PDB file of C-alpha atoms in Angstrom:
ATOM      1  CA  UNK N   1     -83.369 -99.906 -52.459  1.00  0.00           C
ATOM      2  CA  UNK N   2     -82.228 -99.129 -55.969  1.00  0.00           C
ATOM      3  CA  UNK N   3     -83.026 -95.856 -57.467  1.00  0.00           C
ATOM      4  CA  UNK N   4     -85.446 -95.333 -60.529  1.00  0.00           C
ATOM      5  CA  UNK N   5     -89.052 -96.452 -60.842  1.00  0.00           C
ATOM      6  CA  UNK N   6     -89.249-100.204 -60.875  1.00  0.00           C
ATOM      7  CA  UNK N   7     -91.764-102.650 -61.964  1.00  0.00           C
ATOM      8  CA  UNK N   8     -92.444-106.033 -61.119  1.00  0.00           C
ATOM      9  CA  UNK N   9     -92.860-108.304 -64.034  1.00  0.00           C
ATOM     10  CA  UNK N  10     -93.065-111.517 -62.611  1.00  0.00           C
ATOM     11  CA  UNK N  11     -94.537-113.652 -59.178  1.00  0.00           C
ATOM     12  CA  UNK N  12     -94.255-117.137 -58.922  1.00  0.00           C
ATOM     13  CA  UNK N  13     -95.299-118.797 -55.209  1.00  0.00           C
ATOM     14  CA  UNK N  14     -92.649-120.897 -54.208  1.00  0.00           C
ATOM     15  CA  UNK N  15     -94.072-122.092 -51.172  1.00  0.00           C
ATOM     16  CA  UNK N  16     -97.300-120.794 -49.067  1.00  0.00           C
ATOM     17  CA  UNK N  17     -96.735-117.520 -48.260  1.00  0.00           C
ATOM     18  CA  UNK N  18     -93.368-116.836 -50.010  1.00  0.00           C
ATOM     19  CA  UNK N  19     -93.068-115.359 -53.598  1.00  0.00           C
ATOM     20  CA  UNK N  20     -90.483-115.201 -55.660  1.00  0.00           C
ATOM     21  CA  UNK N  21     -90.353-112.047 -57.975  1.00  0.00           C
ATOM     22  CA  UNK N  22     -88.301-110.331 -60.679  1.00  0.00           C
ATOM     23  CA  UNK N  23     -88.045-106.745 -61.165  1.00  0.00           C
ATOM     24  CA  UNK N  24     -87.385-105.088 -64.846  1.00  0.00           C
ATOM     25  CA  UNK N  25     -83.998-104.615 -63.629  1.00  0.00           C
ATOM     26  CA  UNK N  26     -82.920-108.054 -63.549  1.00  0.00           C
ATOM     27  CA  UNK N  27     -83.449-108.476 -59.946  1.00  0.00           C
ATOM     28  CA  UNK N  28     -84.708-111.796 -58.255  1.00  0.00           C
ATOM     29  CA  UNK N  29     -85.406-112.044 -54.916  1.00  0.00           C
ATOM     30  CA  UNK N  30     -88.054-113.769 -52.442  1.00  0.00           C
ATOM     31  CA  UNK N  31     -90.848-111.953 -50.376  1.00  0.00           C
ATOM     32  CA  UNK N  32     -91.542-114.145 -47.209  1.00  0.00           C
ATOM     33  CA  UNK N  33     -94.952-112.628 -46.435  1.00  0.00           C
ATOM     34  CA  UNK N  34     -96.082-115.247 -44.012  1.00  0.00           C
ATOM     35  CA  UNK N  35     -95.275-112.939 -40.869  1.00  0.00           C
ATOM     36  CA  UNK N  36     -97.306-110.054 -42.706  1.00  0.00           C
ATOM     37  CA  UNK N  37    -100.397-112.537 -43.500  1.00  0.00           C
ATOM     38  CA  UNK N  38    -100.938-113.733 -40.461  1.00  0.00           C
ATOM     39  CA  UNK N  39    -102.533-110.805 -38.867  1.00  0.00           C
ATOM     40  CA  UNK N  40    -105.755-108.991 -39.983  1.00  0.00           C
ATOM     41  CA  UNK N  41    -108.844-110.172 -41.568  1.00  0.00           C
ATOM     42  CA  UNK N  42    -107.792-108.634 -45.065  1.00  0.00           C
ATOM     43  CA  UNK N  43    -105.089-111.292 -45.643  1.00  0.00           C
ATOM     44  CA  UNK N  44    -107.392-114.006 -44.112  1.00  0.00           C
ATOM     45  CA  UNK N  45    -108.229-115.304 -48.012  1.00  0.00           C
ATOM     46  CA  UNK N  46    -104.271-115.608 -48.522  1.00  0.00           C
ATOM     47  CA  UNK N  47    -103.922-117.765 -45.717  1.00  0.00           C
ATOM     48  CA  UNK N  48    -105.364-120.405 -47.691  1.00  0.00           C
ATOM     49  CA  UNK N  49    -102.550-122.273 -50.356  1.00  0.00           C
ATOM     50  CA  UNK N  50    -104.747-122.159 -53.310  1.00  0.00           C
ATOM     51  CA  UNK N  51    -106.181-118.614 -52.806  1.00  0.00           C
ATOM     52  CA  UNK N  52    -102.310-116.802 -52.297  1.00  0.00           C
ATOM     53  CA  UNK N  53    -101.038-119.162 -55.608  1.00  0.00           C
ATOM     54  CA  UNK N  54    -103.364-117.219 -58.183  1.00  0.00           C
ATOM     55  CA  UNK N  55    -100.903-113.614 -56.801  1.00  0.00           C
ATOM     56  CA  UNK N  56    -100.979-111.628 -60.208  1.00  0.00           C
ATOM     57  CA  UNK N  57     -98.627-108.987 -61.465  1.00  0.00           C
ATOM     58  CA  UNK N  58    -100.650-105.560 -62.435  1.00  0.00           C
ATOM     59  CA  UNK N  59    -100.565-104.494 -65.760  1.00  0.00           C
ATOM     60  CA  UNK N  60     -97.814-102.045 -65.488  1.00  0.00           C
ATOM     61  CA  UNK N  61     -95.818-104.026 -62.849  1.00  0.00           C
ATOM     62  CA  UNK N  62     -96.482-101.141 -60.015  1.00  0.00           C
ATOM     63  CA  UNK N  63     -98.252-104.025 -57.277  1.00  0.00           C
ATOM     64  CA  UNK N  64     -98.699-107.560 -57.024  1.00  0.00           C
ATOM     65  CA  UNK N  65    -102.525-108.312 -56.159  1.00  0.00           C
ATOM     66  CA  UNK N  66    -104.735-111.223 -55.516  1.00  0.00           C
ATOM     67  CA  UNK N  67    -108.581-110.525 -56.593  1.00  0.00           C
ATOM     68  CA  UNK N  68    -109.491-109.416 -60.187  1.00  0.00           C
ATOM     69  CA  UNK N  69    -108.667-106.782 -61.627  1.00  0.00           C
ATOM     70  CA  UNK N  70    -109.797-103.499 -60.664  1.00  0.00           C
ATOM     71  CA  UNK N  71    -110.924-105.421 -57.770  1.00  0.00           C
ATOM     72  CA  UNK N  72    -107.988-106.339 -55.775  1.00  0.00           C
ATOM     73  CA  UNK N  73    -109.166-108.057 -52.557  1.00  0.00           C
ATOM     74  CA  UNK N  74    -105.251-108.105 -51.070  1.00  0.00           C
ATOM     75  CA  UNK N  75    -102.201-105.936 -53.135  1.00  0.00           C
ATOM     76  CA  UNK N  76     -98.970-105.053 -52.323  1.00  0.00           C
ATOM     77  CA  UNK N  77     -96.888-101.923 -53.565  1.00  0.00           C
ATOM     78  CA  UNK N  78     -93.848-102.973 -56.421  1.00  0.00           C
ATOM     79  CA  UNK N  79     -91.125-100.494 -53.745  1.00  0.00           C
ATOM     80  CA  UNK N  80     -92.600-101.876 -50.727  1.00  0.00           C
ATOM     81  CA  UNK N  81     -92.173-105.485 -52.226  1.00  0.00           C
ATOM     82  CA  UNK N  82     -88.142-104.755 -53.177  1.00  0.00           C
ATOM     83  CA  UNK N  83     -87.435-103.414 -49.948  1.00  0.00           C
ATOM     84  CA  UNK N  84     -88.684-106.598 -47.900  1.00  0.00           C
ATOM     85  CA  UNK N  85     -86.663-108.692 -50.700  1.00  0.00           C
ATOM     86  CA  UNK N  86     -83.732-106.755 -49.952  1.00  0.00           C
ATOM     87  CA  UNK N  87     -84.164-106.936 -46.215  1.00  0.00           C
ATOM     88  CA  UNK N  88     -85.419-110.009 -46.005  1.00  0.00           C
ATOM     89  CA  UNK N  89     -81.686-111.284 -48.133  1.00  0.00           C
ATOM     90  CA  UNK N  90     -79.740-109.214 -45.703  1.00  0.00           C
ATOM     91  CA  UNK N  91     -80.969-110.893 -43.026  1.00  0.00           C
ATOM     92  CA  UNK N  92     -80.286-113.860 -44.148  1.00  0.00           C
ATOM     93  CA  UNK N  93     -76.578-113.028 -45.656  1.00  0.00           C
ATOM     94  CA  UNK N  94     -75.650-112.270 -42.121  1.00  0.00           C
ATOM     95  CA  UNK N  95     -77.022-115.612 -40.842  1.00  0.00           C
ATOM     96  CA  UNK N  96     -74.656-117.674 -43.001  1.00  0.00           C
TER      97      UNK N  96
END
């Protein structure tokens, strides 16, 4: 992962269960969280399409989260996030 604080400011669905997301560094890269949602009753409301498109970006770009504000129902952590997009473009570098 890159050093420095980071913040998210953007998260667009691409497809159920995969985001794509920019970081204030430039950075692009897409979060494949269907492997992640599919177990435990707190990411049962993301397993449906419509519910996971309305992911929002929190104020200051720490999380992504899917609820209202202040309420989050599901949310996941900005460094977290970077490292699975890292990871998750690794991995598939090495398959090509």
């Amino acid at each position: 992962m890159t050093a420095g604080t980071l913040h998210i400011v953007a998260a667009e669905p691409v497809l159920h269960g995969v985001l794509k997301l920019t970081w204030d560094d430039g950075y692009e890269g897409i979060v494949d969280l269907r492997g992640i949602m599919a177990h435990g009753d707190i990411f049962t409301p993301l397993r449906d399409p419509a519910s996971f498109k309305t992911v929002h970006v929190s104020p200051f770009g720490h999380s992504i989260y899917w609820g209202e504000e202040g309420d989050e129902t599901v949310d996941f952590g900005c460094d977290r996030l970077r490292d699975l997009a890292e990871q998750q473009a690794a991995l598939l570098a090495r398959a090509s």
